[in-house]
C-alpha cells in the first residue's frame, strides 16, 4: 500500500461557519485502497472535513487535490468528480418515491455511466450480494434501518466510484442493526475499496482501519496505525479520549 | 309562485306592522323605491354623485304628486326587472323598451318616450350600412334591447358588456368594430368622443315604459293617471327637452296577470330559461368556455409556478440566479398584491388593447399568470419541506442540480403539496367567473345573459351554481384518486 497512488491530498483545509472554524487547518493524504477512519469527539470537525472532500461544502481556504489536481468550481467538473466519489450518509437519504432498484440505477443511468440494461444487471447483482434481491420492487419505507443503509451503500457502489465517504453510517441505527452494516463495510475494505469513514465505532475502526486520523477542534492532532493511536499515543488529549471509550 | 307571493305578502305585512308600531305617533312615511342603471344618459346618469336624468325626473314628479318620497337605487340593467318582480323595488325606470318577453315578467306603464337603436362606429370605419355589420365584432350592453336585437337577428359577432360606456370604450380601443346602442345615449357618447360616429340608418324604433310588479295594480293605475296628466301639461316633453331633443307620447301597454300552481310556474320558468330560444346553449357554451379557460390557465399556472419555484429555491440553495430571483420576487409581489379582476382588465384593455386576439386566450393568460404566483409559492413550500439530505444524496451521486431537482426533489414536493395545489385549482375555476368583465361568455356570464332575457334571477343562477358545484366535486374526487395513487409507496 505504501506505493499506491495518492487519491486525495488535503492541504491546510479551513472551513468557517459564521464565527466558528469547523475545520481549522487540516492536512492529510489518502492513498488508493486505504481504509482511513476519522475519529474524535463530537464537534471536532470530522463530518465537515469529509463533506469538503466531495465539495458538498466549499472550503473557506486551503486546497483539496484529487489525483493531484484541483477540481474546478464549475458544475460540470464538480458533477463529474462526484461520480467518482461515493457517499453514505448517517440518515441513509434513500429516495422515498423510488423503488429500491430505481434508487440504485437512477444515478448510473442519468450520468450515462451505465446503460439501462447494465444498470439493471449491476443492481440485481448488488442486491443479491446483500441478500435483498426480493426487495428490488419495494419502497424505502418498507425496509428496516439496517437494510436501508446497506442499500445506500450499494447505491454508492453501483456508480463504481474510486472512493466512498462514510459519514457516521451507523449512528442512526438501532444497535441490533449496526452489525449487518459494519459487516458489509468490512467486506468492502477487504476487497480493497478506498474508504474514508467518520465514525464513533472505535472497536470496528481498530479492526478494519489501515490508518486512524484523530481530530479535535477542527485540527488533525495525530494519525497512524490503529494500535499506535489508540494504545500508544503520546498526546494526552488522544490518550484521554481512547481511555474513556475503550474502558467502558 | 304562490308560495313566493304568500311569503312576500307575509313579509310586507310584518314590515308594515313593525313600521306602524314604530311610528305610532306620526303618519308613516310613504316611499317609492325606484331601481335604475345610471350609465345611460340622458335617461339616467350621475351628476355630482346624484342619479339624474329623464327617468328620475318623471318618476320623482309622479311620486311627489301622489304624496310619496322617491328612493333611487343603482344596479345592473340585467337585474332591474328581477328586482321589480321579486318586490325588491316598486318601479324600474331605465329606458326600458316594452317587449312581449318582458311583459311576462312585469307590468308596464303607458309608454312615455320613443327611442331607437343605432350603430356606433369609429370615424374612419368601413362600416357604412347595416349590411356591413356581418362578421364584425359588435358590442352591446348585456340585457338591453340592443343585445336582443343583434342576437335574434344574428347580426355580426355580438359581445356583451356591462354598460354602453364600456362598449364605446372598447370601440375606441379597437377591441370592437361597432356598437349597437340606444339613440339618445349614442348621441351623448358621440358628442363627447370625436373619434366616434353614428351610421345613418337606425336599426330599430322602440318605446320606453316603466316596469312595475304585476301584483301592484294600484301603483300601475297611479303611474298611468299621473303620466297622462303630465303629458297633457307638456311636462314630459319639457323634462325630456332638458336632457335631449326628440320626444313623443305613445299608446297604452296591455298587461297580463296570470294565476297558476307552483309546479306549473316552475316548469314554465324552466322552459322559459332553458328551452325557449335554445337558451340552454348559453350555459352549455359558457360551460365549455369556463372549462377551456380554467384548463388553459391551470397548465400555464403550473408551468410558471414550477419555473418560479425552482428559480427561487435554487437561488436560496446555491446563491446564484440573483437577477432571475429578483424578477420572480417582483412578479409574485405584483400579482399577489393586485386583484385578479384588475389584472384581467389591464391585460385586455391595456396590453392587448388594439390586438384582435381571442378573449379565451386573454383569459387564459390573465388567470394563468395569476395562478402561477400562487402555484409558485405552494411548490416552493413543497421544495422546502423536502429534507436537505435528498439534495445532498442526489448531488453526491454525480447528478447535476437540475437533474436532482427534477428527478428527486420535485416529485416528492409535488406529492406533499397536491392538496394545496388542488385547492388552488378549485379556486381558479371559480375565479374565472369574472371573465364577464371582458365580455367573455363563460358559465356565469351565460347565466347573466339568460337572466337579462327572461328577467328571472332564480333559475339561471341556481343552474350556474349547480354546474360549478358538480365540476368542483368531480375535480376533488379526481384529486383524491391521484393523491391515493401517489401514496402507494408509503
XYZ file of C-alpha atoms in Angstrom:
738
model
C 0.000 0.000 0.000
C 2.976 2.268 0.546
C 3.486 2.568 -3.202
C -0.182 3.104 -4.076
C -1.015 6.448 -5.729
C -2.482 9.230 -3.605
C -6.178 9.869 -4.386
C -6.926 12.783 -2.087
C -4.410 15.297 -0.869
C -5.702 17.905 1.577
C -3.557 20.944 2.290
C -4.269 23.244 5.208
C -8.072 22.990 4.861
C -10.142 25.653 6.658
C -13.963 25.793 6.738
C -15.503 28.707 8.598
C -19.156 28.948 9.649
C -20.208 32.441 10.769
C -17.592 32.765 13.517
C -16.561 29.195 14.272
C -13.813 27.404 12.371
C -15.317 23.935 11.930
C -12.138 22.754 10.213
C -9.095 24.747 11.166
C -6.092 23.952 9.023
C -6.225 20.198 8.437
C -3.808 18.427 6.083
C -3.889 14.770 5.077
C -3.330 12.377 2.178
C -5.395 9.300 1.309
C -3.961 6.559 -0.881
C -5.730 4.153 -3.166
C -7.031 1.065 -1.352
C -6.722 2.616 2.072
C -9.423 2.410 4.740
C -8.983 5.611 6.724
C -11.107 6.197 9.800
C -11.563 9.680 11.177
C -12.389 9.707 14.887
C -12.607 12.295 17.612
C -15.047 13.964 19.964
C -18.345 15.414 18.723
C -17.995 18.781 17.079
C -14.355 18.212 16.227
C -14.953 18.898 12.515
C -14.831 15.284 11.259
C -18.046 15.442 9.209
C -17.263 18.898 7.801
C -13.820 17.649 6.755
C -15.458 14.698 4.980
C -18.112 16.842 3.291
C -15.429 19.185 1.974
C -13.773 16.227 0.260
C -16.637 15.786 -2.254
C -17.406 19.516 -2.335
C -20.780 19.297 -0.588
C -19.177 22.080 1.454
C -16.900 24.630 -0.143
C -13.724 25.238 1.894
C -13.030 28.749 3.159
C -9.348 28.282 2.359
C -6.819 25.538 1.735
C -6.627 23.086 -1.095
C -8.001 19.662 -1.937
C -6.292 17.762 -4.738
C -7.933 14.773 -6.414
C -5.305 12.737 -8.235
C -3.014 15.706 -7.836
C -5.389 18.221 -9.400
C -7.790 20.823 -8.037
C -11.401 20.184 -9.055
C -12.548 23.417 -10.739
C -15.507 25.273 -9.181
C -17.864 24.720 -12.106
C -20.935 22.440 -12.013
C -19.789 20.178 -14.882
C -16.431 19.432 -13.344
C -17.918 19.005 -9.872
C -20.632 16.630 -11.090
C -18.135 14.512 -12.974
C -15.827 14.470 -9.964
C -18.640 13.364 -7.641
C -19.443 10.409 -9.896
C -16.093 9.017 -8.722
C -16.590 9.805 -5.045
C -19.480 7.932 -3.448
C -21.019 8.994 -0.176
C -23.015 7.199 2.502
C -24.977 9.335 4.944
C -25.953 8.956 8.585
C -29.641 9.127 7.651
C -29.321 6.949 4.516
C -31.066 9.530 2.300
C -32.679 6.938 0.063
C -35.191 8.438 -2.375
C -38.575 7.532 -0.862
C -40.552 7.968 -4.082
C -38.461 5.397 -5.980
C -38.243 1.625 -5.583
C -35.075 0.109 -4.139
C -33.894 -0.886 -7.587
C -34.655 2.557 -9.023
C -32.717 4.098 -6.138
C -29.680 2.089 -7.248
C -30.000 2.514 -11.026
C -31.062 6.182 -11.174
C -27.642 7.828 -10.968
C -25.667 5.365 -13.158
C -28.263 5.751 -15.937
C -28.681 9.530 -15.622
C -24.934 10.168 -15.601
C -24.558 7.723 -18.518
C -22.008 5.673 -16.592
C -24.083 2.580 -17.407
C -26.791 1.741 -19.898
C -30.253 0.826 -18.586
C -29.583 -2.873 -19.085
C -26.162 -2.712 -17.449
C -27.503 -0.720 -14.501
C -30.312 -3.219 -14.011
C -27.833 -6.118 -14.043
C -25.489 -4.366 -11.605
C -28.406 -3.546 -9.273
C -29.576 -7.180 -9.292
C -26.072 -8.440 -8.526
C -25.537 -5.963 -5.705
C -28.968 -6.678 -4.201
C -28.265 -10.409 -4.341
C -24.935 -9.812 -2.658
C -26.561 -8.152 0.370
C -29.419 -10.679 0.368
C -32.152 -8.189 -0.536
C -32.965 -9.385 -4.070
C -36.595 -9.833 -3.024
C -36.825 -6.153 -2.062
C -35.981 -4.823 -5.532
C -39.509 -3.505 -6.091
C -40.153 -2.442 -2.518
C -40.021 1.193 -1.421
C -37.530 2.517 1.161
C -40.267 2.943 3.775
C -40.796 -0.821 3.788
C -37.189 -1.535 4.818
C -35.539 -1.661 8.263
C -32.805 0.841 9.100
C -30.025 -1.681 8.566
C -31.469 -2.718 5.214
C -31.783 0.925 4.146
C -28.166 1.680 4.980
C -26.937 -1.415 3.116
C -28.987 -0.327 0.085
C -27.476 3.178 0.410
C -24.002 1.592 0.357
C -24.665 -0.463 -2.772
C -26.319 2.597 -4.353
C -22.938 4.307 -3.991
C -21.161 1.147 -5.219
C -23.290 0.960 -8.373
C -21.543 4.105 -9.645
C -18.244 2.147 -9.400
C -16.568 5.013 -7.555
C -12.854 5.168 -6.746
C -13.537 6.071 -3.160
C -16.533 6.043 -0.820
C -17.024 8.520 2.012
C -18.983 7.278 5.048
C -20.489 9.940 7.302
C -21.334 8.210 10.612
C -23.070 5.345 8.778
C -24.260 3.529 11.918
C -25.164 6.435 14.212
C -28.856 6.454 13.321
C -29.310 2.673 13.532
C -30.829 0.523 16.261
C -28.000 -1.403 17.995
C -29.075 -4.787 16.588
C -28.744 -3.462 13.036
C -25.265 -1.995 13.358
C -23.631 -5.384 12.795
C -25.007 -6.026 9.300
C -23.835 -2.625 8.073
C -20.354 -2.933 9.601
C -20.008 -6.412 8.134
C -20.732 -5.071 4.633
C -18.213 -2.248 5.151
C -15.633 -4.773 6.371
C -16.129 -6.799 3.183
C -15.613 -3.696 1.050
C -12.416 -2.824 2.896
C -11.098 -6.336 2.379
C -11.815 -6.088 -1.339
C -9.567 -3.044 -1.460
C -12.171 -0.289 -1.791
C -10.753 3.065 -0.787
C -12.847 4.246 2.160
C -12.843 7.322 4.328
C -15.055 6.749 7.350
C -16.221 9.137 10.048
C -17.455 7.018 12.938
C -17.829 6.577 16.674
C -17.409 2.762 16.365
C -13.847 2.740 17.745
C -13.727 -1.043 18.079
C -14.668 -1.501 14.436
C -12.182 1.178 13.409
C -9.361 -0.647 15.220
C -10.306 -3.851 13.441
C -10.666 -2.545 9.878
C -8.717 0.704 9.560
C -5.361 0.904 7.854
C -4.965 4.283 9.475
C -6.827 6.346 12.049
C -6.944 10.133 11.931
C -7.736 11.791 15.246
C -9.375 15.222 15.034
C -10.109 17.737 17.765
C -11.226 21.365 17.478
C -11.010 21.264 13.693
C -7.382 20.139 13.706
C -5.786 16.778 12.941
C -3.937 16.040 16.157
C -2.497 12.655 15.369
C -2.647 9.958 12.710
C -1.235 6.469 12.299
C -1.992 2.727 12.517
C -4.865 1.912 14.923
C -2.708 0.400 17.629
C -0.351 3.387 17.699
C -3.209 5.844 18.034
C -5.480 4.016 20.434
C -2.897 2.353 22.710
C 0.442 4.141 22.444
C -0.329 7.776 21.799
C 1.978 10.275 23.468
C -0.629 13.041 23.119
C -2.586 13.364 26.408
C -5.785 14.538 24.621
C -5.792 11.427 22.396
C -4.848 9.062 25.211
C -7.585 10.502 27.398
C -10.219 10.079 24.634
C -9.446 6.421 23.939
C -9.073 5.529 27.606
C -12.570 6.803 28.253
C -14.060 4.925 25.314
C -12.180 1.635 25.473
C -12.501 1.202 29.236
C -16.285 1.344 29.293
C -95.059 31.154 -7.389
C -97.942 31.087 -4.922
C -95.604 30.266 -2.089
C -93.288 33.091 -3.093
C -96.188 35.500 -3.310
C -97.505 34.403 0.063
C -94.092 34.874 1.627
C -93.754 38.321 0.138
C -97.191 39.278 1.428
C -96.356 37.957 4.901
C -93.107 39.856 4.859
C -94.837 43.007 3.707
C -97.425 42.608 6.484
C -94.693 42.147 9.040
C -92.870 45.213 7.730
C -95.982 47.349 7.744
C -96.829 46.143 11.247
C -93.342 46.966 12.509
C -93.288 50.376 10.875
C -96.755 51.110 12.117
C -95.751 50.208 15.621
C -92.549 52.197 15.494
C -94.232 55.307 14.126
C -97.449 55.032 16.047
C -97.397 58.751 16.898
C -96.823 60.155 13.404
C -98.107 59.205 9.916
C -95.978 56.512 8.171
C -93.501 57.778 5.564
C -94.694 56.768 2.072
C -91.859 55.756 -0.187
C -91.484 54.647 -3.804
C -88.365 52.583 -4.377
C -87.068 53.031 -7.915
C -84.247 50.983 -9.457
C -82.218 52.078 -12.461
C -78.852 51.649 -14.147
C -77.266 55.063 -14.074
C -74.896 54.805 -17.042
C -77.469 55.584 -19.709
C -77.544 59.326 -20.428
C -79.748 61.252 -20.889
C -82.270 58.836 -19.347
C -80.242 58.292 -16.188
C -76.720 59.209 -15.282
C -74.761 60.532 -12.375
C -74.110 64.188 -11.859
C -72.063 65.204 -8.818
C -72.719 61.741 -7.411
C -76.521 62.096 -7.695
C -78.556 59.997 -10.113
C -80.316 62.357 -12.530
C -81.947 62.188 -15.978
C -85.285 61.950 -17.730
C -86.477 58.846 -15.876
C -85.669 60.032 -12.322
C -87.267 63.418 -13.064
C -90.524 61.884 -14.333
C -90.779 59.310 -11.547
C -89.963 61.918 -8.880
C -92.748 64.118 -10.234
C -95.194 61.195 -10.155
C -94.146 60.328 -6.610
C -94.439 63.900 -5.336
C -97.849 64.480 -6.897
C -99.132 61.409 -5.058
C -97.515 62.171 -1.727
C -94.578 59.747 -1.909
C -90.887 60.151 -1.298
C -88.585 58.749 -4.002
C -85.650 56.484 -3.202
C -83.391 55.582 -6.145
C -81.104 52.562 -6.223
C -78.467 51.885 -8.888
C -77.995 48.292 -10.090
C -77.059 46.310 -13.211
C -79.563 46.606 -16.037
C -79.911 42.826 -16.292
C -81.146 42.680 -12.694
C -83.712 45.510 -12.837
C -86.802 43.542 -13.822
C -85.898 40.731 -11.458
C -85.787 43.317 -8.655
C -89.276 44.531 -9.525
C -90.562 41.005 -9.941
C -89.293 39.960 -6.509
C -90.709 43.185 -4.975
C -87.231 44.391 -4.020
C -88.254 47.563 -5.857
C -91.544 49.234 -6.743
C -90.608 50.509 -10.168
C -87.805 50.025 -12.667
C -87.144 53.140 -14.767
C -84.148 52.824 -17.018
C -85.112 53.496 -20.619
C -86.725 50.053 -20.687
C -88.219 49.040 -24.027
C -91.539 47.178 -23.951
C -91.261 43.638 -25.362
C -93.547 40.602 -25.252
C -90.937 38.616 -23.275
C -90.607 41.331 -20.665
C -94.362 41.590 -20.285
C -94.372 38.027 -18.980
C -92.252 39.136 -16.036
C -93.525 42.606 -15.148
C -96.353 45.040 -15.872
C -95.561 48.122 -17.963
C -96.977 51.615 -17.628
C -98.012 53.596 -20.705
C -95.018 54.383 -22.845
C -93.673 57.846 -22.278
C -90.897 58.159 -24.841
C -89.944 56.730 -28.202
C -86.420 55.703 -28.959
C -84.372 53.568 -31.343
C -81.248 51.538 -31.780
C -78.349 52.954 -33.788
C -74.923 51.710 -34.799
C -71.858 53.498 -33.411
C -68.551 53.071 -35.285
C -65.112 54.707 -35.336
C -64.853 57.752 -37.596
C -62.763 56.053 -40.320
C -64.694 52.760 -40.170
C -65.509 50.892 -43.419
C -68.945 50.135 -41.908
C -71.449 52.458 -43.613
C -74.686 50.445 -43.609
C -76.291 47.745 -41.519
C -75.316 45.146 -44.145
C -71.637 45.924 -43.439
C -72.028 44.583 -39.886
C -71.873 40.927 -40.972
C -68.998 39.077 -39.260
C -67.921 42.202 -37.354
C -67.353 42.391 -33.598
C -70.393 44.232 -32.287
C -70.625 45.473 -28.706
C -73.949 45.608 -26.886
C -74.976 46.179 -23.291
C -75.982 42.928 -21.656
C -79.732 42.500 -21.349
C -80.661 45.589 -23.396
C -82.848 45.571 -26.494
C -79.655 46.114 -28.471
C -78.440 42.775 -27.111
C -81.716 41.041 -28.008
C -81.829 42.608 -31.449
C -78.370 41.590 -32.640
C -78.691 38.143 -31.042
C -82.062 37.339 -32.570
C -81.222 38.770 -35.967
C -77.762 37.193 -35.898
C -76.044 40.446 -36.758
C -72.259 40.077 -36.712
C -70.491 38.636 -33.664
C -72.113 40.161 -30.546
C -70.027 40.795 -27.416
C -71.904 41.671 -24.261
C -70.642 44.375 -21.903
C -71.967 45.649 -18.597
C -72.609 49.173 -19.810
C -72.892 51.182 -23.035
C -69.983 53.313 -21.856
C -67.780 50.200 -21.824
C -68.967 49.356 -25.354
C -67.859 52.788 -26.562
C -64.543 52.426 -24.721
C -63.978 49.079 -26.458
C -64.809 50.595 -29.877
C -62.293 53.371 -29.240
C -59.571 50.953 -28.099
C -60.141 48.858 -31.237
C -61.451 45.790 -29.397
C -64.796 46.200 -31.200
C -65.748 47.163 -34.754
C -69.124 48.672 -33.862
C -71.655 49.060 -31.067
C -75.449 48.849 -31.061
C -76.775 51.424 -28.580
C -79.995 53.393 -27.979
C -80.174 56.580 -29.964
C -80.213 59.094 -27.090
C -77.161 57.795 -25.196
C -75.430 57.150 -28.523
C -75.751 60.847 -29.386
C -74.320 61.779 -25.999
C -71.354 59.433 -26.431
C -70.628 60.683 -29.941
C -70.798 64.288 -28.756
C -68.205 63.534 -26.100
C -65.968 61.355 -28.319
C -64.806 62.946 -31.529
C -63.463 59.597 -32.786
C -66.946 58.007 -32.893
C -69.848 58.476 -35.324
C -73.366 57.084 -35.720
C -74.184 55.492 -39.099
C -77.131 56.984 -40.978
C -79.759 54.210 -40.901
C -81.038 53.325 -37.403
C -81.582 49.642 -36.600
C -84.982 49.974 -34.872
C -87.524 52.248 -33.274
C -88.682 51.419 -29.778
C -90.892 52.673 -26.984
C -89.876 53.166 -23.372
C -92.065 52.497 -20.317
C -91.696 51.967 -16.568
C -91.839 48.435 -15.169
C -93.976 47.663 -12.141
C -94.680 44.480 -10.213
C -97.605 42.569 -11.681
C -99.369 42.466 -8.313
C -99.325 46.248 -7.853
C -102.346 47.278 -9.900
C -102.742 50.266 -7.513
C -99.285 51.582 -8.316
C -99.782 50.959 -12.033
C -103.024 52.916 -12.056
C -101.409 55.750 -10.149
C -98.477 55.945 -12.603
C -100.691 55.854 -15.686
C -103.015 58.524 -14.357
C -100.221 60.916 -13.424
C -98.324 60.181 -16.667
C -101.461 61.126 -18.626
C -101.765 64.375 -16.636
C -98.116 65.212 -17.218
C -98.401 64.524 -20.937
C -101.392 66.829 -21.088
C -99.424 69.577 -19.391
C -96.490 69.025 -21.737
C -94.297 68.419 -18.703
C -92.759 65.206 -20.048
C -91.690 66.939 -23.230
C -90.246 69.694 -21.112
C -88.286 67.290 -18.885
C -87.036 65.394 -21.917
C -86.006 68.610 -23.673
C -83.937 69.492 -20.654
C -81.831 66.432 -21.422
C -82.211 65.864 -25.159
C -84.216 66.745 -28.281
C -86.838 64.395 -29.696
C -89.903 63.442 -27.661
C -93.313 61.928 -28.277
C -96.050 60.057 -26.477
C -97.144 56.501 -27.134
C -100.030 54.004 -26.851
C -101.111 52.177 -23.706
C -99.389 48.934 -22.933
C -101.598 45.969 -22.144
C -100.690 43.909 -19.140
C -101.240 40.229 -18.430
C -101.857 38.796 -14.983
C -101.921 35.035 -14.506
C -102.664 32.675 -11.646
C -101.330 29.135 -11.603
C -99.798 26.443 -9.356
C -96.221 26.375 -8.081
C -95.123 23.397 -10.152
C -96.674 24.734 -13.336
C -94.924 28.027 -12.698
C -91.635 26.274 -12.019
C -91.920 24.156 -15.165
C -92.805 27.303 -17.048
C -89.724 29.028 -15.628
C -87.505 26.119 -16.646
C -88.943 26.222 -20.151
C -88.535 29.990 -20.472
C -84.993 29.961 -19.090
C -83.588 26.910 -20.847
C -85.768 25.649 -23.688
C -87.183 28.793 -25.320
C -84.876 30.242 -27.957
C -82.443 27.416 -27.073
C -81.292 29.433 -24.061
C -79.580 26.340 -22.566
C -76.921 26.976 -25.207
C -75.708 29.981 -23.196
C -74.998 27.670 -20.271
C -73.541 24.918 -22.465
C -71.273 27.239 -24.454
C -70.423 29.120 -21.269
C -69.532 25.855 -19.546
C -67.117 24.891 -22.330
C -65.587 28.366 -22.274
C -65.124 28.137 -18.499
C -63.512 24.711 -18.862
C -61.246 25.944 -21.673
C -60.142 28.990 -19.707
C -59.639 27.024 -16.482
C -57.741 24.171 -18.129
C -55.510 26.544 -20.092
C -54.872 28.664 -17.007
C -54.046 25.600 -14.883
C -51.455 24.423 -17.419
C -49.944 27.910 -17.758
C -50.077 28.372 -13.979
C -48.240 25.093 -13.341
C -45.559 25.925 -15.907
C -44.975 29.395 -14.472
C -45.327 28.118 -10.908
C -42.730 25.353 -11.293
C -40.312 27.685 -13.078
C -40.595 30.434 -10.473
C -40.468 27.994 -7.545
C -37.339 26.288 -8.892
C -35.597 29.607 -9.603
C -36.441 30.882 -6.115
C -35.326 27.651 -4.408
C -32.162 27.408 -6.493
C -31.317 30.996 -5.624
C -31.816 30.244 -1.937
C -29.840 26.991 -2.022
C -26.965 27.903 -4.334
C -26.797 31.688 -4.069
C -26.853 32.002 -7.858
C -29.549 33.331 -10.280
C -29.799 36.614 -8.363
C -31.332 38.605 -11.245
C -33.881 35.891 -12.129
C -34.774 35.634 -8.455
C -35.366 39.385 -8.236
C -37.644 39.247 -11.294
C -39.582 36.351 -9.756
C -39.991 38.243 -6.478
C -41.306 41.286 -8.353
C -43.751 39.071 -10.272
C -45.019 37.490 -7.033
C -45.411 40.865 -5.333
C -47.309 42.468 -8.206
C -49.603 39.518 -8.916
C -50.403 38.761 -5.296
C -50.760 42.431 -4.453
C -53.442 43.315 -7.015
C -56.958 41.956 -7.601
C -57.330 39.411 -10.388
C -60.161 41.476 -11.926
C -57.835 44.433 -12.331
C -55.153 42.180 -13.830
C -57.673 40.768 -16.295
C -58.848 44.239 -17.356
C -55.270 45.526 -17.704
C -54.321 42.588 -19.890
C -57.442 43.044 -22.016
C -57.637 46.822 -22.350
C -54.010 47.883 -21.949
C -51.678 45.098 -23.011
C -53.808 43.613 -25.796
C -55.901 46.768 -26.275
C -55.506 47.130 -30.016
C -54.837 43.486 -30.884
C -57.601 41.259 -32.250
C -56.892 38.224 -30.107
C -59.238 35.555 -28.805
C -60.817 36.506 -25.480
C -60.373 32.924 -24.283
C -56.643 33.293 -24.844
C -56.595 36.590 -22.966
C -58.437 34.999 -20.049
C -56.042 32.010 -20.092
C -53.070 34.381 -19.965
C -54.586 36.523 -17.200
C -55.705 33.652 -14.978
C -52.582 31.596 -15.764
C -50.306 34.485 -14.787
C -52.326 34.991 -11.634
C -52.463 31.337 -10.640
C -48.736 30.904 -11.405
C -47.843 33.190 -8.498
C -49.820 31.115 -6.023
C -48.680 27.792 -7.504
C -45.074 29.035 -7.269
C -45.308 29.654 -3.552
C -47.121 26.351 -2.974
C -44.427 24.408 -4.866
C -41.664 26.339 -3.153
C -43.100 25.382 0.225
C -43.121 21.792 -1.060
C -39.468 22.025 -2.087
C -38.553 23.444 1.313
C -40.392 20.590 3.025
C -38.013 18.044 1.463
C -35.083 17.031 3.692
C -31.753 18.624 2.704
C -30.270 15.124 2.665
C -32.212 14.315 -0.517
C -30.445 17.087 -2.405
C -27.083 16.041 -0.965
C -27.665 12.395 -1.832
C -28.505 13.321 -5.421
C -25.548 15.650 -5.787
C -23.105 13.197 -4.173
C -24.108 10.617 -6.804
C -22.917 12.996 -9.515
C -26.369 14.233 -10.567
C -26.494 17.876 -11.614
C -28.610 20.375 -9.658
C -31.374 20.491 -12.320
C -31.482 16.685 -12.544
C -31.624 16.334 -8.775
C -34.423 18.892 -8.724
C -36.483 17.243 -11.461
C -35.875 13.573 -10.590
C -35.673 13.655 -6.813
C -36.939 16.844 -5.163
C -39.907 17.915 -7.324
C -41.718 14.538 -7.440
C -41.663 14.407 -3.633
C -42.523 18.098 -3.277
C -45.403 17.732 -5.736
C -46.861 14.875 -3.734
C -46.624 16.863 -0.493
C -48.388 19.916 -1.896
C -51.010 18.152 -4.008
C -53.866 19.004 -1.613
C -52.869 22.682 -1.612
C -52.469 22.650 -5.403
C -55.881 21.030 -5.826
C -57.349 23.754 -3.684
C -55.682 26.428 -5.829
C -57.173 24.903 -8.981
C -60.649 24.819 -7.485
C -60.271 28.488 -6.545
C -59.015 29.209 -10.057
C -62.019 27.506 -11.673
C -64.370 29.678 -9.671
C -62.280 32.819 -10.204
C -62.807 32.523 -13.968
C -66.407 33.588 -13.270
C -65.206 37.198 -13.556
C -64.457 36.655 -17.261
C -67.666 38.570 -17.938
C -65.742 41.768 -17.211
C -64.112 41.436 -20.623
C -67.387 40.311 -22.211
C -66.198 36.731 -22.463
C -69.240 34.478 -22.288
C -68.264 31.978 -19.641
C -70.677 29.955 -17.500
C -71.523 32.811 -15.123
C -71.995 35.249 -17.984
C -74.189 32.653 -19.712
C -76.458 32.708 -16.663
C -76.370 36.529 -16.725
C -77.428 36.565 -20.364
C -80.388 34.289 -19.672
C -81.380 36.441 -16.696
C -81.105 39.528 -18.898
C -83.540 37.975 -21.360
C -86.042 36.297 -19.059
C -85.759 38.635 -16.035
C -85.685 35.587 -13.855
C -82.805 35.581 -11.382
C -83.522 32.367 -9.505
C -83.467 29.650 -12.155
C -80.357 30.650 -14.179
C -78.317 31.451 -11.050
C -79.229 28.112 -9.452
C -78.346 26.292 -12.673
C -74.973 28.053 -12.828
C -74.260 27.317 -9.156
C -75.144 23.640 -9.581
C -72.888 23.269 -12.631
C -69.922 24.821 -10.772
C -70.631 22.579 -7.809
C -70.684 19.425 -9.948
C -67.391 20.348 -11.626
C -65.711 21.095 -8.286
C -66.950 17.864 -6.701
C -65.725 15.920 -9.742
C -62.330 17.680 -9.571
C -61.999 16.939 -5.857
C -62.698 13.249 -6.490
C -60.061 13.096 -9.234
C -57.520 14.788 -6.967
C -58.277 12.362 -4.146
C -57.665 9.462 -6.563
C -54.365 10.991 -7.712
C -53.294 11.508 -4.102
C -54.047 7.885 -3.332
C -52.027 6.737 -6.334
C -49.044 8.857 -5.352
C -49.177 7.495 -1.802
C -48.664 3.866 -2.860
C -45.018 3.945 -1.695
C -45.939 4.753 1.902
